[in-house]
Amino acid sequence: VYPSFNPLFFPTQPEEVSTENIKGITLAQAIELGQEHNKELQIARLNLERSQQVLEEALAGIYPTIGVEGAFTRNDSSSRELSIASSPFSDGDTISTTLTSAINLYTGGRTQAEIRIAQEQIKLNELDFERVKEETRLNISTDYYRLQSADAEVGIQQQAVIDASQSLRDAELLEEAGLGTRFDVLRAKVNLADANQKLVRAIADQKVARRQLTQRLSLGEQVEVFAADKILIRNQWTCSLEESIIKSYRNRSELEQFLVQNTIEEQQVIVENSEIKPQVNFFANYDFLGVLD
């Protein structure tokens, strides 16, 4: 289990930056963990989800909005009530009713353009998500291979120190036996000191590489990882320069993003130049004159 790093936490004590957990990690685990914790990739995923919601709202604009307003008024004057009451043909109240209705339709020529923009925006965000994902994978792989190289360099320099130490002992023994010179001993000591210096530098580079990979995976200050995969010889790249160029065009989502962005800008021009149809109102007045029993 690899603990996640809290971005709001910053150390204030020396023990909070000391390494307590040293964990081995494979390249596949590093890529999975890095993509899970990568903030830029999380933002790209949220942008994609938001663009999908925008498309749903744009599709809802296909249907017109209809509003109906009505007013019901009852007029019953006292004079008319007296006249009706005095009439032999009336035996109830008089009601005057007015009903007003309105239907409002909102339409616009830019609806289809807005839907097209929303669809293209989803495609753009999908390509951006894929771009960030591949960049994250590339950065993690690069850091992992750099760490493997640093580990191998440490091993090489450790063996160089062992060889230099053996050469010094041999030179000292030859000097004691009268078969060597003092110059040979001093030269062996210089070689040993140089090998030790290279070993110290290799160990420092190894620590930097481990720290770089740990930060890339957002694992915090108190965690350090080392490469668990063995260094193996992979297959050589057999594609020619021309084939490599064609593959780079096919596998780069940035190039397709430019085309999608151009389509979005064209649809935005349509939206800006389109005229929204005016509000259409229909009014109907109905007057009823009746007698209630």
mmCIF file of C-alpha atoms in Angstrom:
data_model
loop_
_atom_site.group_PDB
_atom_site.id
_atom_site.type_symbol
_atom_site.label_atom_id
_atom_site.label_comp_id
_atom_site.label_asym_id
_atom_site.label_seq_id
_atom_site.Cartn_x
_atom_site.Cartn_y
_atom_site.Cartn_z
ATOM 1 C CA VAL A 1 0.000 0.000 0.000
ATOM 2 C CA TYR A 2 1.453 3.332 -1.061
ATOM 3 C CA PRO A 3 0.173 6.283 1.006
ATOM 4 C CA SER A 4 -1.054 9.342 -0.869
ATOM 5 C CA PHE A 5 0.353 12.769 -0.193
ATOM 6 C CA ASN A 6 -1.771 15.571 1.246
ATOM 7 C CA PRO A 7 -1.018 18.668 -0.895
ATOM 8 C CA LEU A 8 -2.073 20.983 1.949
ATOM 9 C CA PHE A 9 0.519 19.536 4.324
ATOM 10 C CA PHE A 10 3.948 21.101 4.642
ATOM 11 C CA PRO A 11 6.623 19.940 7.097
ATOM 12 C CA THR A 12 7.600 22.069 10.082
ATOM 13 C CA GLN A 13 9.808 19.603 12.001
ATOM 14 C CA PRO A 14 12.984 17.782 10.873
ATOM 15 C CA GLU A 15 11.458 14.379 11.599
ATOM 16 C CA GLU A 16 8.602 15.159 9.201
ATOM 17 C CA VAL A 17 10.974 15.064 6.218
ATOM 18 C CA SER A 18 12.944 12.006 7.273
ATOM 19 C CA THR A 19 12.398 8.871 5.221
ATOM 20 C CA GLU A 20 10.554 6.175 7.132
ATOM 21 C CA ASN A 21 9.028 4.008 4.421
ATOM 22 C CA ILE A 22 11.175 2.549 1.651
ATOM 23 C CA LYS A 23 9.114 0.559 -0.810
ATOM 24 C CA GLY A 24 9.898 -1.268 -4.000
ATOM 25 C CA ILE A 25 7.703 -0.499 -7.004
ATOM 26 C CA THR A 26 7.432 -1.851 -10.524
ATOM 27 C CA LEU A 27 6.998 0.297 -13.594
ATOM 28 C CA ALA A 28 3.402 -0.845 -14.076
ATOM 29 C CA GLN A 29 2.570 -0.008 -10.460
ATOM 30 C CA ALA A 30 4.252 3.372 -10.792
ATOM 31 C CA ILE A 31 2.256 4.275 -13.897
ATOM 32 C CA GLU A 32 -1.034 3.217 -12.317
ATOM 33 C CA LEU A 33 -0.285 5.075 -9.093
ATOM 34 C CA GLY A 34 0.966 8.178 -10.871
ATOM 35 C CA GLN A 35 -2.112 8.439 -13.077
ATOM 36 C CA GLU A 36 -4.319 8.025 -10.025
ATOM 37 C CA HIS A 37 -2.624 10.825 -8.068
ATOM 38 C CA ASN A 38 -1.805 13.210 -10.918
ATOM 39 C CA LYS A 39 -3.634 16.508 -10.331
ATOM 40 C CA GLU A 40 -3.489 17.636 -13.947
ATOM 41 C CA LEU A 41 -5.067 14.370 -15.059
ATOM 42 C CA GLN A 42 -7.815 14.772 -12.464
ATOM 43 C CA ILE A 43 -8.546 18.270 -13.782
ATOM 44 C CA ALA A 44 -8.721 16.950 -17.342
ATOM 45 C CA ARG A 45 -11.190 14.273 -16.216
ATOM 46 C CA LEU A 46 -13.391 16.879 -14.504
ATOM 47 C CA ASN A 47 -13.329 19.068 -17.609
ATOM 48 C CA LEU A 48 -14.504 16.118 -19.664
ATOM 49 C CA GLU A 49 -17.388 15.437 -17.298
ATOM 50 C CA ARG A 50 -18.368 19.095 -17.327
ATOM 51 C CA SER A 51 -18.399 19.233 -21.134
ATOM 52 C CA GLN A 52 -20.731 16.223 -21.181
ATOM 53 C CA GLN A 53 -23.147 18.106 -18.922
ATOM 54 C CA VAL A 54 -22.936 21.140 -21.206
ATOM 55 C CA LEU A 55 -23.958 18.927 -24.129
ATOM 56 C CA GLU A 56 -27.013 17.729 -22.224
ATOM 57 C CA GLU A 57 -28.025 21.336 -21.596
ATOM 58 C CA ALA A 58 -27.520 22.195 -25.266
ATOM 59 C CA LEU A 59 -29.663 19.245 -26.358
ATOM 60 C CA ALA A 60 -32.403 20.460 -24.038
ATOM 61 C CA GLY A 61 -32.456 23.709 -26.030
ATOM 62 C CA ILE A 62 -33.847 21.888 -29.076
ATOM 63 C CA TYR A 63 -37.323 21.902 -27.580
ATOM 64 C CA PRO A 64 -39.125 25.278 -27.510
ATOM 65 C CA THR A 65 -40.220 26.849 -24.281
ATOM 66 C CA ILE A 66 -43.949 27.397 -24.050
ATOM 67 C CA GLY A 67 -45.448 29.596 -21.434
ATOM 68 C CA VAL A 68 -49.194 29.975 -20.860
ATOM 69 C CA GLU A 69 -50.647 32.839 -18.907
ATOM 70 C CA GLY A 70 -54.291 33.081 -17.958
ATOM 71 C CA ALA A 71 -56.474 35.531 -16.108
ATOM 72 C CA PHE A 72 -59.975 34.839 -14.855
ATOM 73 C CA THR A 73 -62.075 37.860 -13.898
ATOM 74 C CA ARG A 74 -65.581 37.894 -12.505
ATOM 75 C CA ASN A 75 -67.574 41.122 -12.871
ATOM 76 C CA ASP A 76 -70.884 41.308 -11.141
ATOM 77 C CA SER A 77 -72.156 44.905 -10.870
ATOM 78 C CA SER A 78 -74.954 45.851 -8.475
ATOM 79 C CA SER A 79 -76.968 47.732 -11.143
ATOM 80 C CA ARG A 80 -77.001 44.785 -13.478
ATOM 81 C CA GLU A 81 -77.871 42.523 -10.579
ATOM 82 C CA LEU A 82 -80.904 44.710 -9.773
ATOM 83 C CA SER A 83 -81.993 44.755 -13.402
ATOM 84 C CA ILE A 84 -81.711 41.039 -13.655
ATOM 85 C CA ALA A 85 -83.534 40.615 -10.382
ATOM 86 C CA SER A 86 -86.421 42.742 -11.643
ATOM 87 C CA SER A 87 -86.707 40.739 -14.830
ATOM 88 C CA PRO A 88 -89.263 38.003 -14.779
ATOM 89 C CA PHE A 89 -87.014 35.774 -16.847
ATOM 90 C CA SER A 90 -84.137 35.762 -14.405
ATOM 91 C CA ASP A 91 -83.869 33.800 -11.228
ATOM 92 C CA GLY A 92 -80.058 33.996 -10.484
ATOM 93 C CA ASP A 93 -76.857 36.022 -10.536
ATOM 94 C CA THR A 94 -75.099 37.484 -13.531
ATOM 95 C CA ILE A 95 -71.394 36.670 -14.210
ATOM 96 C CA SER A 96 -69.085 38.518 -16.631
ATOM 97 C CA THR A 97 -65.873 36.535 -17.215
ATOM 98 C CA THR A 98 -62.734 37.447 -19.143
ATOM 99 C CA LEU A 99 -60.055 34.837 -19.951
ATOM 100 C CA THR A 100 -56.687 35.926 -21.341
ATOM 101 C CA SER A 101 -54.036 33.485 -22.512
ATOM 102 C CA ALA A 102 -50.562 33.902 -23.981
ATOM 103 C CA ILE A 103 -48.197 31.414 -25.584
ATOM 104 C CA ASN A 104 -44.528 32.382 -25.719
ATOM 105 C CA LEU A 105 -42.185 30.498 -28.041
ATOM 106 C CA TYR A 106 -38.422 31.027 -27.765
ATOM 107 C CA THR A 107 -36.409 29.769 -30.720
ATOM 108 C CA GLY A 108 -33.057 30.659 -32.144
ATOM 109 C CA GLY A 109 -30.984 29.722 -35.160
ATOM 110 C CA ARG A 110 -27.926 29.127 -33.023
ATOM 111 C CA THR A 111 -29.227 26.038 -31.221
ATOM 112 C CA GLN A 112 -27.641 23.551 -33.600
ATOM 113 C CA ALA A 113 -24.376 25.464 -33.530
ATOM 114 C CA GLU A 114 -24.328 25.360 -29.727
ATOM 115 C CA ILE A 115 -24.932 21.608 -29.825
ATOM 116 C CA ARG A 116 -22.096 21.188 -32.311
ATOM 117 C CA ILE A 117 -19.814 23.259 -30.080
ATOM 118 C CA ALA A 118 -20.701 21.087 -27.077
ATOM 119 C CA GLN A 119 -20.014 17.910 -29.050
ATOM 120 C CA GLU A 120 -16.689 19.190 -30.315
ATOM 121 C CA GLN A 121 -15.777 20.373 -26.816
ATOM 122 C CA ILE A 122 -16.276 16.828 -25.540
ATOM 123 C CA LYS A 123 -13.974 15.561 -28.257
ATOM 124 C CA LEU A 124 -11.448 18.263 -27.399
ATOM 125 C CA ASN A 125 -11.509 17.366 -23.712
ATOM 126 C CA GLU A 126 -11.206 13.664 -24.528
ATOM 127 C CA LEU A 127 -8.099 14.405 -26.558
ATOM 128 C CA ASP A 128 -6.735 16.597 -23.779
ATOM 129 C CA PHE A 129 -7.365 13.833 -21.246
ATOM 130 C CA GLU A 130 -5.532 11.399 -23.490
ATOM 131 C CA ARG A 131 -2.669 13.872 -23.931
ATOM 132 C CA VAL A 132 -2.240 14.396 -20.183
ATOM 133 C CA LYS A 133 -2.489 10.658 -19.580
ATOM 134 C CA GLU A 134 0.235 9.897 -22.100
ATOM 135 C CA GLU A 135 2.429 12.698 -20.785
ATOM 136 C CA THR A 136 2.034 11.344 -17.271
ATOM 137 C CA ARG A 137 2.942 7.876 -18.474
ATOM 138 C CA LEU A 138 5.982 9.228 -20.320
ATOM 139 C CA ASN A 139 7.232 11.271 -17.347
ATOM 140 C CA ILE A 140 6.830 8.367 -14.939
ATOM 141 C CA SER A 141 8.558 5.959 -17.312
ATOM 142 C CA THR A 142 11.413 8.421 -17.835
ATOM 143 C CA ASP A 143 11.883 8.879 -14.088
ATOM 144 C CA TYR A 144 11.719 5.126 -13.539
ATOM 145 C CA TYR A 145 14.336 4.395 -16.214
ATOM 146 C CA ARG A 146 16.506 7.177 -14.813
ATOM 147 C CA LEU A 147 16.296 5.530 -11.399
ATOM 148 C CA GLN A 148 17.226 2.163 -12.889
ATOM 149 C CA SER A 149 20.184 3.809 -14.593
ATOM 150 C CA ALA A 150 21.227 5.389 -11.286
ATOM 151 C CA ASP A 151 20.945 2.016 -9.547
ATOM 152 C CA ALA A 152 23.123 0.422 -12.213
ATOM 153 C CA GLU A 153 25.650 3.229 -11.931
ATOM 154 C CA VAL A 154 25.898 2.680 -8.182
ATOM 155 C CA GLY A 155 26.596 -0.995 -8.780
ATOM 156 C CA ILE A 156 29.266 -0.167 -11.340
ATOM 157 C CA GLN A 157 30.998 2.303 -9.052
ATOM 158 C CA GLN A 158 30.851 -0.097 -6.114
ATOM 159 C CA GLN A 159 32.621 -2.709 -8.211
ATOM 160 C CA ALA A 160 35.123 -0.056 -9.323
ATOM 161 C CA VAL A 161 35.938 0.681 -5.663
ATOM 162 C CA ILE A 162 36.452 -3.036 -5.012
ATOM 163 C CA ASP A 163 38.772 -3.304 -8.014
ATOM 164 C CA ALA A 164 40.714 -0.170 -7.019
ATOM 165 C CA SER A 165 41.120 -1.482 -3.461
ATOM 166 C CA GLN A 166 42.469 -4.772 -4.798
ATOM 167 C CA SER A 167 44.872 -2.928 -7.091
ATOM 168 C CA LEU A 168 46.179 -0.916 -4.142
ATOM 169 C CA ARG A 169 46.790 -4.053 -2.117
ATOM 170 C CA ASP A 170 48.602 -5.647 -5.033
ATOM 171 C CA ALA A 171 50.775 -2.566 -5.488
ATOM 172 C CA GLU A 172 51.670 -2.488 -1.791
ATOM 173 C CA LEU A 173 52.574 -6.194 -1.837
ATOM 174 C CA LEU A 174 54.728 -5.734 -4.917
ATOM 175 C CA GLU A 175 56.471 -2.804 -3.254
ATOM 176 C CA GLU A 176 57.168 -4.904 -0.164
ATOM 177 C CA ALA A 177 58.542 -7.707 -2.334
ATOM 178 C CA GLY A 178 60.778 -5.292 -4.205
ATOM 179 C CA LEU A 179 58.942 -5.859 -7.475
ATOM 180 C CA GLY A 180 57.052 -2.584 -7.485
ATOM 181 C CA THR A 181 57.709 1.084 -6.915
ATOM 182 C CA ARG A 182 56.329 3.720 -4.600
ATOM 183 C CA PHE A 183 54.893 5.491 -7.618
ATOM 184 C CA ASP A 184 52.712 2.447 -8.386
ATOM 185 C CA VAL A 185 51.334 2.533 -4.834
ATOM 186 C CA LEU A 186 50.571 6.259 -5.009
ATOM 187 C CA ARG A 187 48.888 5.833 -8.380
ATOM 188 C CA ALA A 188 46.731 3.015 -6.962
ATOM 189 C CA LYS A 189 45.734 5.238 -4.044
ATOM 190 C CA VAL A 190 44.705 8.006 -6.435
ATOM 191 C CA ASN A 191 42.640 5.547 -8.444
ATOM 192 C CA LEU A 192 40.926 4.337 -5.275
ATOM 193 C CA ALA A 193 40.147 7.886 -4.154
ATOM 194 C CA ASP A 194 38.736 8.674 -7.590
ATOM 195 C CA ALA A 195 36.569 5.523 -7.502
ATOM 196 C CA ASN A 196 35.259 6.448 -4.054
ATOM 197 C CA GLN A 197 34.392 9.934 -5.285
ATOM 198 C CA LYS A 198 32.487 8.526 -8.273
ATOM 199 C CA LEU A 199 30.655 6.143 -5.937
ATOM 200 C CA VAL A 200 29.568 9.011 -3.682
ATOM 201 C CA ARG A 201 28.346 10.938 -6.707
ATOM 202 C CA ALA A 202 26.453 7.895 -8.021
ATOM 203 C CA ILE A 203 24.749 7.361 -4.649
ATOM 204 C CA ALA A 204 23.734 11.036 -4.586
ATOM 205 C CA ASP A 205 22.282 10.733 -8.099
ATOM 206 C CA GLN A 206 20.440 7.610 -6.993
ATOM 207 C CA LYS A 207 18.838 9.457 -4.062
ATOM 208 C CA VAL A 208 17.835 12.325 -6.344
ATOM 209 C CA ALA A 209 16.297 9.877 -8.823
ATOM 210 C CA ARG A 210 14.365 8.147 -6.052
ATOM 211 C CA ARG A 211 13.119 11.467 -4.726
ATOM 212 C CA GLN A 212 12.103 12.578 -8.217
ATOM 213 C CA LEU A 213 10.044 9.434 -8.798
ATOM 214 C CA THR A 214 8.480 9.713 -5.335
ATOM 215 C CA GLN A 215 7.406 13.286 -6.033
ATOM 216 C CA ARG A 216 6.082 12.306 -9.448
ATOM 217 C CA LEU A 217 3.867 9.726 -7.743
ATOM 218 C CA SER A 218 2.767 12.214 -5.018
ATOM 219 C CA LEU A 219 3.733 9.899 -2.176
ATOM 220 C CA GLY A 220 4.871 12.484 0.349
ATOM 221 C CA GLU A 221 8.050 13.400 2.165
ATOM 222 C CA GLN A 222 8.434 10.329 4.370
ATOM 223 C CA VAL A 223 8.191 7.751 1.584
ATOM 224 C CA GLU A 224 10.962 6.663 -0.755
ATOM 225 C CA VAL A 225 10.661 4.135 -3.553
ATOM 226 C CA PHE A 226 13.195 2.040 -5.394
ATOM 227 C CA ALA A 227 12.919 0.249 -8.713
ATOM 228 C CA ALA A 228 11.772 -3.330 -8.214
ATOM 229 C CA ASP A 229 12.001 -4.289 -11.889
ATOM 230 C CA LYS A 230 15.229 -5.837 -13.077
ATOM 231 C CA ILE A 231 17.156 -4.113 -15.834
ATOM 232 C CA LEU A 232 16.535 -6.078 -19.018
ATOM 233 C CA ILE A 233 17.567 -5.582 -22.613
ATOM 234 C CA ARG A 234 14.544 -4.648 -24.689
ATOM 235 C CA ASN A 235 14.023 -5.049 -28.411
ATOM 236 C CA GLN A 236 15.715 -2.438 -30.523
ATOM 237 C CA TRP A 237 13.752 0.172 -32.476
ATOM 238 C CA THR A 238 13.607 -1.121 -36.019
ATOM 239 C CA CYS A 239 11.515 1.606 -37.684
ATOM 240 C CA SER A 240 13.185 3.958 -40.110
ATOM 241 C CA LEU A 241 13.231 7.716 -39.638
ATOM 242 C CA GLU A 242 10.334 8.208 -42.049
ATOM 243 C CA GLU A 243 8.239 5.518 -40.341
ATOM 244 C CA SER A 244 9.004 7.047 -36.953
ATOM 245 C CA ILE A 245 7.766 10.448 -38.158
ATOM 246 C CA ILE A 246 4.503 8.944 -39.438
ATOM 247 C CA LYS A 247 3.952 7.132 -36.125
ATOM 248 C CA SER A 248 4.538 10.357 -34.215
ATOM 249 C CA TYR A 249 1.838 12.119 -36.263
ATOM 250 C CA ARG A 250 -0.648 9.321 -35.637
ATOM 251 C CA ASN A 251 -0.047 9.064 -31.913
ATOM 252 C CA ARG A 252 -0.051 12.746 -30.974
ATOM 253 C CA SER A 253 -3.466 13.938 -29.841
ATOM 254 C CA GLU A 254 -2.255 17.562 -29.835
ATOM 255 C CA LEU A 255 -2.423 17.706 -33.624
ATOM 256 C CA GLU A 256 -6.047 16.582 -33.680
ATOM 257 C CA GLN A 257 -6.847 19.063 -30.910
ATOM 258 C CA PHE A 258 -5.944 21.932 -33.225
ATOM 259 C CA LEU A 259 -8.435 20.676 -35.815
ATOM 260 C CA VAL A 260 -11.207 20.300 -33.226
ATOM 261 C CA GLN A 261 -10.483 23.768 -31.847
ATOM 262 C CA ASN A 262 -10.797 25.202 -35.357
ATOM 263 C CA THR A 263 -14.248 23.599 -35.730
ATOM 264 C CA ILE A 264 -15.336 25.052 -32.374
ATOM 265 C CA GLU A 265 -14.270 28.538 -33.424
ATOM 266 C CA GLU A 266 -16.214 28.228 -36.694
ATOM 267 C CA GLN A 267 -19.373 27.258 -34.791
ATOM 268 C CA GLN A 268 -18.856 30.114 -32.350
ATOM 269 C CA VAL A 269 -18.890 32.522 -35.289
ATOM 270 C CA ILE A 270 -22.251 31.067 -36.313
ATOM 271 C CA VAL A 271 -23.583 31.557 -32.788
ATOM 272 C CA GLU A 272 -22.399 35.165 -32.639
ATOM 273 C CA ASN A 273 -23.899 36.014 -36.034
ATOM 274 C CA SER A 274 -27.201 34.204 -35.589
ATOM 275 C CA GLU A 275 -30.355 36.166 -34.766
ATOM 276 C CA ILE A 276 -32.612 35.001 -32.028
ATOM 277 C CA LYS A 277 -36.246 34.979 -33.106
ATOM 278 C CA PRO A 278 -38.409 37.462 -31.260
ATOM 279 C CA GLN A 279 -40.874 36.400 -28.662
ATOM 280 C CA VAL A 280 -44.197 35.361 -30.164
ATOM 281 C CA ASN A 281 -47.301 36.115 -28.130
ATOM 282 C CA PHE A 282 -50.820 34.979 -28.782
ATOM 283 C CA PHE A 283 -53.588 36.618 -26.841
ATOM 284 C CA ALA A 284 -57.160 35.495 -26.739
ATOM 285 C CA ASN A 285 -59.907 37.239 -24.816
ATOM 286 C CA TYR A 286 -63.127 35.521 -24.043
ATOM 287 C CA ASP A 287 -66.084 37.294 -22.514
ATOM 288 C CA PHE A 288 -68.888 35.259 -21.082
ATOM 289 C CA LEU A 289 -72.137 36.625 -19.894
ATOM 290 C CA GLY A 290 -74.208 34.153 -18.081
ATOM 291 C CA VAL A 291 -76.761 33.747 -15.438
ATOM 292 C CA LEU A 292 -76.183 31.558 -12.442
ATOM 293 C CA ASP A 293 -79.025 29.864 -10.775
#
